[in-house]
CSV table of C-alpha atoms and ligand atoms in Angstrom, one decimal:
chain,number,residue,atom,x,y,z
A,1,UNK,CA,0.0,0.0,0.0
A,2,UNK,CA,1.4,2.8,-1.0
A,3,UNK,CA,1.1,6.2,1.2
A,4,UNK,CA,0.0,8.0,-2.9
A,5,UNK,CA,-3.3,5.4,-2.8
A,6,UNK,CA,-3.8,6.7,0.0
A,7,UNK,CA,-3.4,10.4,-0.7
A,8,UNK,CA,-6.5,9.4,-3.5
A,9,UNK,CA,-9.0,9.1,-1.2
A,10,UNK,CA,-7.9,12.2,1.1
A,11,UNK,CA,-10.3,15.0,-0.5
A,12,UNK,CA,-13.1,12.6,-0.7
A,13,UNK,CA,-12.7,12.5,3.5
A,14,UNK,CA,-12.5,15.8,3.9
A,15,UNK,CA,-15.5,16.2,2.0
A,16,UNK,CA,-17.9,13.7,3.8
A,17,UNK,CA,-16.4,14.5,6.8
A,18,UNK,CA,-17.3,18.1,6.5
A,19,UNK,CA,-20.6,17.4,5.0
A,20,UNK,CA,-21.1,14.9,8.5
A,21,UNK,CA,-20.0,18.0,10.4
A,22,UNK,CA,-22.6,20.0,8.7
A,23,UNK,CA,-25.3,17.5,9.5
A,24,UNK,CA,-24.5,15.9,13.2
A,25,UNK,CA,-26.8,13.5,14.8
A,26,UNK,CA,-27.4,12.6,18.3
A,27,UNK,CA,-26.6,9.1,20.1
A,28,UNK,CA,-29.3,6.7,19.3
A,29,UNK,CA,-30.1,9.5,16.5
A,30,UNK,CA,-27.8,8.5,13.5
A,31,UNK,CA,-30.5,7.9,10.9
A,32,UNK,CA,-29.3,10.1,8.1
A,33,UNK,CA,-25.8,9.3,8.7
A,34,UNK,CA,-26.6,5.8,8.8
A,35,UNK,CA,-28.2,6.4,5.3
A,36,UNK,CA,-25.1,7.9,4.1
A,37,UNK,CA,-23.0,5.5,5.2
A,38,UNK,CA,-25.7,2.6,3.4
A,39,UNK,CA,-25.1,5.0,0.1
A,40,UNK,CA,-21.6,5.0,0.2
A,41,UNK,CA,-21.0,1.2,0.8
A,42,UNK,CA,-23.8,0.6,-2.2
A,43,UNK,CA,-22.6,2.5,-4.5
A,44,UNK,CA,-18.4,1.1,-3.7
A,45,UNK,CA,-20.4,-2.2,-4.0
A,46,UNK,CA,-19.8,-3.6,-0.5
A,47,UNK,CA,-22.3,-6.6,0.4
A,48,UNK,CA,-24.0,-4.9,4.0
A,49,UNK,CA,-26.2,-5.0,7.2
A,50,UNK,CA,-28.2,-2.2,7.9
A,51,UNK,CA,-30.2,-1.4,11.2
A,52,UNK,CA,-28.2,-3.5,13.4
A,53,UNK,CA,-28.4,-2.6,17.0
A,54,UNK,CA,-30.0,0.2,16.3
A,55,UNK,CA,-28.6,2.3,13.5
A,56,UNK,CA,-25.5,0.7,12.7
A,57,UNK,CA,-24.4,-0.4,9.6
A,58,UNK,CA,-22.0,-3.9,8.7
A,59,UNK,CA,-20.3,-3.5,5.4
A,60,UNK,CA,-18.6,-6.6,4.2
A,61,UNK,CA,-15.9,-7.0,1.6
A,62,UNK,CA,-15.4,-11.1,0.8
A,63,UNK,CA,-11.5,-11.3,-0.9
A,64,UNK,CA,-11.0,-13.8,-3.2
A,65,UNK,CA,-8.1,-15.6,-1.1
A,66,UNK,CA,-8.9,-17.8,2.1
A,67,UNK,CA,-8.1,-16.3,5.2
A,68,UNK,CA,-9.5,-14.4,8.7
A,69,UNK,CA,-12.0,-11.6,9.6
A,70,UNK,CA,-10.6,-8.4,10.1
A,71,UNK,CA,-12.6,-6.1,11.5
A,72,UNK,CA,-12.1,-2.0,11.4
A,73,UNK,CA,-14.8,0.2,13.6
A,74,UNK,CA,-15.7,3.7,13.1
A,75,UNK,CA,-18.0,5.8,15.4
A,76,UNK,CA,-20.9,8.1,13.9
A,77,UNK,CA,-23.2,10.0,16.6
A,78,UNK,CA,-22.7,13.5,17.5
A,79,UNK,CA,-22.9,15.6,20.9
A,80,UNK,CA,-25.8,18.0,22.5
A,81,UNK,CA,-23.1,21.4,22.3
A,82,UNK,CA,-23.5,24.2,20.0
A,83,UNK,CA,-21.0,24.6,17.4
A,84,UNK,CA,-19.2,27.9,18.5
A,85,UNK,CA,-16.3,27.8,15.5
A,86,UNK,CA,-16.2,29.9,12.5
A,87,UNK,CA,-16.1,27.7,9.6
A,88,UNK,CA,-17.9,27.1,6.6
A,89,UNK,CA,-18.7,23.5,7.2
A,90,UNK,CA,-19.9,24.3,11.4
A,91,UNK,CA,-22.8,22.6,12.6
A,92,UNK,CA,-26.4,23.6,10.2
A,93,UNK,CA,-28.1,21.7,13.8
A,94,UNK,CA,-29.2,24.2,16.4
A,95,UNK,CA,-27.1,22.6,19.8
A,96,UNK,CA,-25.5,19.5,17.9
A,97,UNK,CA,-22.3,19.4,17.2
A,98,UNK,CA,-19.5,16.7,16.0
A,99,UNK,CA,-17.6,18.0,18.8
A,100,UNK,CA,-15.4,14.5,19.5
A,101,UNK,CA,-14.4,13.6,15.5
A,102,UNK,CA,-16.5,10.8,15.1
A,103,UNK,CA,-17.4,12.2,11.8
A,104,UNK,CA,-13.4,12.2,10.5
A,105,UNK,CA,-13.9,8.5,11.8
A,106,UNK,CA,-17.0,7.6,9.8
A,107,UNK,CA,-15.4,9.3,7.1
A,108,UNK,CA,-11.8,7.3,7.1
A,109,UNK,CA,-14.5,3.9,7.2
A,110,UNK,CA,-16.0,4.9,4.1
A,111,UNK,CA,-12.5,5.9,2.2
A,112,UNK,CA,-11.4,1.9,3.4
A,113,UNK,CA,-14.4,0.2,2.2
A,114,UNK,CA,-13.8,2.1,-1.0
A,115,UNK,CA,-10.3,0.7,-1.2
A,116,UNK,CA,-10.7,-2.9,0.2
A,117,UNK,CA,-13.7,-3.0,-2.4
A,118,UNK,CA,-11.5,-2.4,-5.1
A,119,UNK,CA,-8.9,-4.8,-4.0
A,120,UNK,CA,-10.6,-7.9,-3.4
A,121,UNK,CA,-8.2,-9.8,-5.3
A,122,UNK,CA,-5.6,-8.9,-2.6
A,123,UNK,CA,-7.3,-9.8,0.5
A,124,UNK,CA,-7.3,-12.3,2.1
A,125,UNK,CA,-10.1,-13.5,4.0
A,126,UNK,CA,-12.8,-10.7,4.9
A,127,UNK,CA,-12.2,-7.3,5.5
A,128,UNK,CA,-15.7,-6.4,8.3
A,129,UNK,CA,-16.6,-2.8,8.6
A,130,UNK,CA,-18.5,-1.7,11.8
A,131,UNK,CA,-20.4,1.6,11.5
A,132,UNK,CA,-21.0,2.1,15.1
A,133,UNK,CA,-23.9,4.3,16.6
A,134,UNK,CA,-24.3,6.2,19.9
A,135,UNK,CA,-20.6,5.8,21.7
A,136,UNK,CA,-20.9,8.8,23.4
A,137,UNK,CA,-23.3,8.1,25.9
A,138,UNK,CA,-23.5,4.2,27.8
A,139,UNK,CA,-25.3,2.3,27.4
A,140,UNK,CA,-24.3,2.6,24.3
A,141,UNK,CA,-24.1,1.0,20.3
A,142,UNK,CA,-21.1,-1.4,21.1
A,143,UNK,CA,-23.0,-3.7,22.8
A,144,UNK,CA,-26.3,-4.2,20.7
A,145,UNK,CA,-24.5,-4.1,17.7
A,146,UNK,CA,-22.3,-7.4,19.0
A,147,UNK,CA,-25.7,-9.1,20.4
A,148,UNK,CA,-27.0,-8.7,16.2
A,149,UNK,CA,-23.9,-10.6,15.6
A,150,UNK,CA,-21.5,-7.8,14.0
A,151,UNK,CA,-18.6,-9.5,15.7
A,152,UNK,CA,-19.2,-12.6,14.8
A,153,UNK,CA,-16.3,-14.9,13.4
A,154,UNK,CA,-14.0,-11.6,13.7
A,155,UNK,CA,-10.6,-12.8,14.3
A,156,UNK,CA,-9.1,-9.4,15.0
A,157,UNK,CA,-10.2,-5.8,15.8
A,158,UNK,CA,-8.8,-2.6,15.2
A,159,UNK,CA,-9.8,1.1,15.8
A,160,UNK,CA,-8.7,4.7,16.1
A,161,UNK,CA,-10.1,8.1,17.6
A,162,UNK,CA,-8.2,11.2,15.9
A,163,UNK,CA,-7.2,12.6,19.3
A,164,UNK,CA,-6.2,16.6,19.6
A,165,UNK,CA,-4.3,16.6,23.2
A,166,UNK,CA,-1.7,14.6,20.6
A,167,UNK,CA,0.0,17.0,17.7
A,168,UNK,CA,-1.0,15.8,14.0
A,169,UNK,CA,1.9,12.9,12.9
A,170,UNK,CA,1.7,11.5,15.8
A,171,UNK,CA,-0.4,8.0,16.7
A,172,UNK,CA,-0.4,6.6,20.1
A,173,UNK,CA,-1.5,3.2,21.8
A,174,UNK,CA,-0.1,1.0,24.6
A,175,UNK,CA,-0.6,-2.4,25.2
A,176,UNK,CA,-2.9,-3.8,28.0
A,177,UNK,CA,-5.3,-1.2,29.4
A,178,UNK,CA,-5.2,2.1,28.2
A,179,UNK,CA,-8.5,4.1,28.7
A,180,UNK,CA,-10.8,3.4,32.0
A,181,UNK,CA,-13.9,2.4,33.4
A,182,UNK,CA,-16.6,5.0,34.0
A,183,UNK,CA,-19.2,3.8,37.0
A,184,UNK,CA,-21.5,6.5,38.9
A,185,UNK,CA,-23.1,5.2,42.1
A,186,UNK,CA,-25.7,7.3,44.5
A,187,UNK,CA,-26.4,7.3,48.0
A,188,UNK,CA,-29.4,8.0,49.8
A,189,UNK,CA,-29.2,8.3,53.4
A,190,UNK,CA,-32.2,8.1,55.2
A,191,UNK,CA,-32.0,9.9,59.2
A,192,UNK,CA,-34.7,11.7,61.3
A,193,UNK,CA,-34.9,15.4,61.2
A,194,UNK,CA,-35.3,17.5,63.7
A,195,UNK,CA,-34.7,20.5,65.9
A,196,UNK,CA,-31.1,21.8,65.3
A,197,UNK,CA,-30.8,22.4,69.0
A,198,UNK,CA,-31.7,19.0,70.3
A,199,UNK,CA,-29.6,16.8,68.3
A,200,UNK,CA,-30.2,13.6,70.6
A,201,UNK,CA,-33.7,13.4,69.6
A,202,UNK,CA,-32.7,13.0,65.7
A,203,UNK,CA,-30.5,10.9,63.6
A,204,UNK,CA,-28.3,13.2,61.6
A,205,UNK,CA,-27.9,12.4,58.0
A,206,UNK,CA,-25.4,15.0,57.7
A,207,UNK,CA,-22.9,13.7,60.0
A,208,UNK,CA,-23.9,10.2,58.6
A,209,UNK,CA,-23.1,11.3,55.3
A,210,UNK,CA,-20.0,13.7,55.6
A,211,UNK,CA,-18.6,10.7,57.6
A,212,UNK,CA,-19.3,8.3,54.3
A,213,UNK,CA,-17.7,10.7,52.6
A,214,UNK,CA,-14.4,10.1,54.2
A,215,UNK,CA,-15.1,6.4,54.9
A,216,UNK,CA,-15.4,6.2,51.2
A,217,UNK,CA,-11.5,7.5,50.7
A,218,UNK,CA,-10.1,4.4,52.6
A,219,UNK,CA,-11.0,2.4,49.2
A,220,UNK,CA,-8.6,3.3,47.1
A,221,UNK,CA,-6.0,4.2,49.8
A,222,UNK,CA,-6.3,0.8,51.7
A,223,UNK,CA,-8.4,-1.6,50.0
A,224,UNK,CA,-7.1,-1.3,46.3
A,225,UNK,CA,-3.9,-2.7,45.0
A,226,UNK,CA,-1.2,0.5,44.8
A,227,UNK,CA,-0.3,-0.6,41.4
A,228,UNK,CA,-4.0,-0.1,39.7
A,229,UNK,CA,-4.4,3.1,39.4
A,230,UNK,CA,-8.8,4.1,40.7
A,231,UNK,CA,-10.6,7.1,41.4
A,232,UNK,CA,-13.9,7.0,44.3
A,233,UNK,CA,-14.9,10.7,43.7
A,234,UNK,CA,-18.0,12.2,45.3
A,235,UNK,CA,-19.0,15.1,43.2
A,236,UNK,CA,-22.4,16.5,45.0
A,237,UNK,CA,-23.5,16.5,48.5
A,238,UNK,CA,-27.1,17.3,48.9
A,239,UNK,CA,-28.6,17.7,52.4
A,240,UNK,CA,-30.8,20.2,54.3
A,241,UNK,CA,-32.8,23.4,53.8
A,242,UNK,CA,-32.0,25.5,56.5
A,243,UNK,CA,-29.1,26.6,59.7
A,244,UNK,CA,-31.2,25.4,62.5
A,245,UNK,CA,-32.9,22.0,61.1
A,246,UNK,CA,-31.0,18.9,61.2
A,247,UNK,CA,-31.8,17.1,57.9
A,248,UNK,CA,-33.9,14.0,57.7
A,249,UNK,CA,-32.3,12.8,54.3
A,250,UNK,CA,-28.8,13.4,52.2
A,251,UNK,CA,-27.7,12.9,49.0
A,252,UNK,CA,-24.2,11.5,47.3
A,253,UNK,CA,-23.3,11.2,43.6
A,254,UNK,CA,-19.6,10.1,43.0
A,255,UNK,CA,-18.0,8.1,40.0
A,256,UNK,CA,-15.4,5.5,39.8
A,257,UNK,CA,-13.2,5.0,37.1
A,258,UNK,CA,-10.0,2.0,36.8
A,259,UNK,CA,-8.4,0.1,34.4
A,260,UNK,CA,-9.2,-3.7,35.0
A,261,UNK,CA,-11.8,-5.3,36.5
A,262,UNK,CA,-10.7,-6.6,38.9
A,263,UNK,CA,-10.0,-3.7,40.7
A,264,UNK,CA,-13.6,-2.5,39.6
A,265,UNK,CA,-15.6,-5.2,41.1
A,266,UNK,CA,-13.8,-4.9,44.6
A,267,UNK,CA,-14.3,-1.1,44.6
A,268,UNK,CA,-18.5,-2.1,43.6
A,269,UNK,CA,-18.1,-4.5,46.7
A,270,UNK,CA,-16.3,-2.1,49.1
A,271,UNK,CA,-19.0,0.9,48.4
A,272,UNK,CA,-21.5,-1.3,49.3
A,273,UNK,CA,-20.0,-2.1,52.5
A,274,UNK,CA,-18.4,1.1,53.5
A,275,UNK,CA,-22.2,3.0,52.8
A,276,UNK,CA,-24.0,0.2,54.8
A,277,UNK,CA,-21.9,0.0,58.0
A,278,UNK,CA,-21.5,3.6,57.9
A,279,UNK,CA,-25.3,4.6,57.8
A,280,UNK,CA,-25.7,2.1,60.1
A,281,UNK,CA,-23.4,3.0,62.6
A,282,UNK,CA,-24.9,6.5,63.0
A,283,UNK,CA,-28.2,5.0,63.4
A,284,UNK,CA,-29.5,5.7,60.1
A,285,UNK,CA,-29.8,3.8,57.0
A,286,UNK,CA,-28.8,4.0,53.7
A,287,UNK,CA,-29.7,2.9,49.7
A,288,UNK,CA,-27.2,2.8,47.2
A,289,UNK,CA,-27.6,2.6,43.2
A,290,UNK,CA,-24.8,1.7,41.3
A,291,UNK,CA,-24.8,2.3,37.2
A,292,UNK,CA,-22.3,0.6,35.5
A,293,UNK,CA,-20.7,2.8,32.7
A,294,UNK,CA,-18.4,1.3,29.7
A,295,UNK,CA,-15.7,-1.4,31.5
A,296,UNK,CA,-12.0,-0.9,30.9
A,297,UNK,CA,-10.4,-0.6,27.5
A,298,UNK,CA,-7.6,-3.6,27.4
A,299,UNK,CA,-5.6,-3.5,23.7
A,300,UNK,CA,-4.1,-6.8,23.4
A,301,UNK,CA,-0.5,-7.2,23.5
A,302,UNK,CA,0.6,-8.6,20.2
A,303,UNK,CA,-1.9,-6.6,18.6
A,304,UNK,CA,-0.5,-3.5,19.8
A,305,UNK,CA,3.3,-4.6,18.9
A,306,UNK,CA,1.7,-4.8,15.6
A,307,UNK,CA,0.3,-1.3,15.9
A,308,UNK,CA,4.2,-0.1,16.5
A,309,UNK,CA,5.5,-2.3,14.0
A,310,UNK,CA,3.2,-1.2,10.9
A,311,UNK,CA,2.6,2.5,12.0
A,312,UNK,CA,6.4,3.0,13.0
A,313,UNK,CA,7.3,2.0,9.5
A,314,UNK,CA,4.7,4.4,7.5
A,315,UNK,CA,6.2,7.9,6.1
A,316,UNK,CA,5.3,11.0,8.4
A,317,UNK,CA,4.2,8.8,11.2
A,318,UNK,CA,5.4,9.0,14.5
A,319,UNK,CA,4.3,6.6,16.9
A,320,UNK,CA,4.4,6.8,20.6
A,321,UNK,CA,3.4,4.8,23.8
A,322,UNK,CA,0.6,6.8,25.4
A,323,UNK,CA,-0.2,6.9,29.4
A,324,UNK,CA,-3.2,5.5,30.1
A,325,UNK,CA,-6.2,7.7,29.7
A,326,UNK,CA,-9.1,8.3,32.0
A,327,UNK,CA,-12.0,8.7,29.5
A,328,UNK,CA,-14.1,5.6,28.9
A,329,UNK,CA,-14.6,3.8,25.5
A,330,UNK,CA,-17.2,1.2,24.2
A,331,UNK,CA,-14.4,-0.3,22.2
A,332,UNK,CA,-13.4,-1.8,25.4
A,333,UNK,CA,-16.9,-4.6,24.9
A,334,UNK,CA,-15.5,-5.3,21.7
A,335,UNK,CA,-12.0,-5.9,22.9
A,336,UNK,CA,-13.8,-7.9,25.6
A,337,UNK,CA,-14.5,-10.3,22.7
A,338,UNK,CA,-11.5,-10.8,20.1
A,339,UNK,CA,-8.0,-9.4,20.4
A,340,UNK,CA,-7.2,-5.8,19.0
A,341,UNK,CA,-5.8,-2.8,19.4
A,342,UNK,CA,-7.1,1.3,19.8
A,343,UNK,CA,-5.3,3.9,18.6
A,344,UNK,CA,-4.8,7.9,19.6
A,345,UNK,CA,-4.4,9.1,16.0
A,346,UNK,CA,-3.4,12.3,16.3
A,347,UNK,CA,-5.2,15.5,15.1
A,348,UNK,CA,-3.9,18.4,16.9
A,349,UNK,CA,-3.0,21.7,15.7
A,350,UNK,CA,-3.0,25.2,17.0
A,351,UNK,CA,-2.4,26.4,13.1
A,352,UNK,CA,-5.3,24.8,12.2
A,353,UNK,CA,-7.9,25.7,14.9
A,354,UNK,CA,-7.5,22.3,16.4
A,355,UNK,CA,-6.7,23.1,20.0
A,356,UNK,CA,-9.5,22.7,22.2
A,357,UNK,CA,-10.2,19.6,24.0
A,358,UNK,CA,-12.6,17.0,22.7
A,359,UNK,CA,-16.4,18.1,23.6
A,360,UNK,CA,-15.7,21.7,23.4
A,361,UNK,CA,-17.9,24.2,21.5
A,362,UNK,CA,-14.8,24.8,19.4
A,363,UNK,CA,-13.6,21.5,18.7
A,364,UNK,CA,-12.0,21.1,15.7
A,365,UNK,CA,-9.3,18.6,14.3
A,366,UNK,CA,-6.6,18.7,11.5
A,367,UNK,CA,-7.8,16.3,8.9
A,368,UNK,CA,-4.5,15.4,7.6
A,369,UNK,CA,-5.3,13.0,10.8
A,370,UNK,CA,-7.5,11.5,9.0
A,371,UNK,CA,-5.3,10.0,5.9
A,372,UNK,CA,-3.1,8.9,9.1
A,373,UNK,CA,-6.1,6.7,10.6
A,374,UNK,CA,-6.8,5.5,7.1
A,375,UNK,CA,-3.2,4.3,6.4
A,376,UNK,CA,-2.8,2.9,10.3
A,377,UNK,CA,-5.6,1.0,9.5
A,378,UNK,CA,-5.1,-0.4,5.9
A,379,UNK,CA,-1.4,-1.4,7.5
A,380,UNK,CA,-2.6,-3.0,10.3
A,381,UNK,CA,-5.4,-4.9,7.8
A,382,UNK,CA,-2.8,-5.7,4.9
A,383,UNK,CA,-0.2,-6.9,8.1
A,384,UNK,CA,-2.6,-9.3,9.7
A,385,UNK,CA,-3.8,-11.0,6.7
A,386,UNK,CA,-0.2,-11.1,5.4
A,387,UNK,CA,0.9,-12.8,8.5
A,388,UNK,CA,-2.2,-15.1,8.7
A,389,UNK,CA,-2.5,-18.3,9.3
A,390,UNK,CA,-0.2,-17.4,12.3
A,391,UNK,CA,2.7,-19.8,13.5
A,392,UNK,CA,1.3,-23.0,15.2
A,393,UNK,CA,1.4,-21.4,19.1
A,394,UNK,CA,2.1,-23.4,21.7
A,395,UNK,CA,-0.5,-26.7,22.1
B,401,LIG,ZN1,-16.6,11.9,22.9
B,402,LIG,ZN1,-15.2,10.1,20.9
């Protein structure tokens, strides 16, 4: 594959991309982009699945030689922020913007199933396509999309997100876990109000709570290996109306984010503890609701060595091992699945605009990113199916 091939499809990305900024669609919203993404595939000629888990779309591309699945995933939903940049292709949608580059992902996806399509005499094996809706909020497209089969007989998965913390040229990935888990829990601690003068005719839920609150920082401190990195974080503390009432009922929100799950099901276990005994101990009692968010994002380890082998070898690609990262991913169910990697692809540039943070009203990215993701992933494709079947492991 040559990085000219590739160069081809470049101003058909921008375009689409741009024309998917234009015309952004909320999680669980994608119809029209799902439609364009249908169009695309039908008119490149790729066999597909439409409406699965939701609006996501499954292109397939059969090559001619035997061989395994290799799936690529792009992400297509947009977020509720108004588009606050000054460009001709900003947001046409009052307070929806492709403020996190899932557009320049969807866009990259089409370019590749307009490559594969026209290579099919090359490949070897399949080359699977997963249009993903709704990432950005949990639970969210990964998941349903897998249940409707999308992953099934995959052999490998690979995907990117053009990142701007990291300057354009550069990709990024590390092997193992890379990108957290995202729970939220809420407490509701139940006292009885009273007089703020006459404290030993009440239960406080104040005191009950404020002490949880610290209870609750012994988790990570004490309970949780020092090695895995984990956050407990209460964010709100709700309790009382006024300076001489002792309030009857408080409420906590916190969220807790790690990077294997192991880790993540003691923390679950030690909340529920640590909130009963404490409530209890004060005399009052407590409930607790824990949400599950997306579960860490693990890349395989081979997978990723292929990541620095390929990328580190393409023209005007730096590669680099990243830290890991505390947003959460629904990648991570897919990797939960088959072996693959993720990949920071990066799309940051102050020249260009792109310099703001991902979900800000002025999000932008470089979309020479963009021909980066697309020759990552036709590297990573080619390299797999090259290398396939694999030497005989160890029986
Ligand atoms: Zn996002
Ligand atoms: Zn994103």
């Amino acid at each position: 594959m040559g990085r000219g091939e590739v160069e081809q499809l470049y101003p058909v990305m921008v375009e689409r991309r741009r024309y998917l900024h234009r015309h952004p669609e909320l999680s669980f919203k994608e119809q029209e982009t799902s439609a364009f993404i249908a169009d695309v595939l039908q008119k490149a000629g790729v066999e597909m699945r439409t409406k699965v888990g939701g609006n996501g779309v499954v292109g397939i591309i059969k090559g001619s030689l035997p061989g395994p699945v290799v799936a690529l995933r792009a992400d297509m939903d947009a977020l509720p922020i108004q588009d606050e940049k000054n460009t001709d292709y900003k947001s046409e949608v009052p307070g929806v913007m492709h403020a996190c580059g899932h557009d320049g992902h969807t866009a990259v996806l089409l370019a590749l199933a307009e490559y594969f399509a026209g290579r099919r005499d090359l490949i070897r094996g399949e080359i699977r396509l997963l249009f993903q809706p709704a990432e950005e909020v949990c639970p969210g497209g990964a998941l349903p999309m897998i249940n409707e089969g999308a992953l099934d007989g995959v052999d490998v998965i690979y995907g990117v997100h053009l990142w701007t913390p990291i300057p354009v040229g550069t990709a990024a990935s590390a092997p193992g876990p890379m990108m957290a888990s995202t729970d939220e829990f809420f407490v509701d601690i139940h006292g009885r109000g009273g007089h703020g003068g006459m404290p030993h005719k009440t239960i406080d839920s104040v005191v009950a709570g404020s002490a949880l609150v610290m209870q609750l920082q012994s988790i990570v401190s004490r309970s949780v290996n020092p090695l895995d990195p984990a956050v407990v974080t209460i964010g709100s503390f709700h309790a009382g109306t006024v300076q001489n009432v002792i309030a009857e009922r408080c409420r906590l929100a916190g969220t807790v984010r790690c990077f294997n799950e192991t880790s993540r099901e003691l923390i679950r276990e030690r909340i529920a503890s640590v909130v009963e005994h404490t409530a209890s101990s004060y005399g009052a009692s407590a409930s607790l609701e824990y949400v599950p968010g997306y579960p860490p994002l693990v890349n395989d380890n081979e997978e990723t060595a292929r990541f620095f082998k390929v990328a580190g070898g393409l023209e005007g690609i730096k590669t680099e091992l990243t830290q890991p990262i505390m947003p959460a991913e629904d990648f991570a169910y897919y990797l939960q699945r088959v072996p693959g990697c993720f990949i920071l692809v990066g799309a940051g540039n102050p020249e260009k605009g792109a310099e703001y943070p991902h979900h800000h009203p002025k999000f932008d990215l470089d979309e020479e990113a963009m021909g980066h993701a697309a020759r990552i992933l036709i590297a990573l494709a080619e390299n797999y199916m090259q290398e396939w079947p694999q030497p005989a492991s160890a029986e």
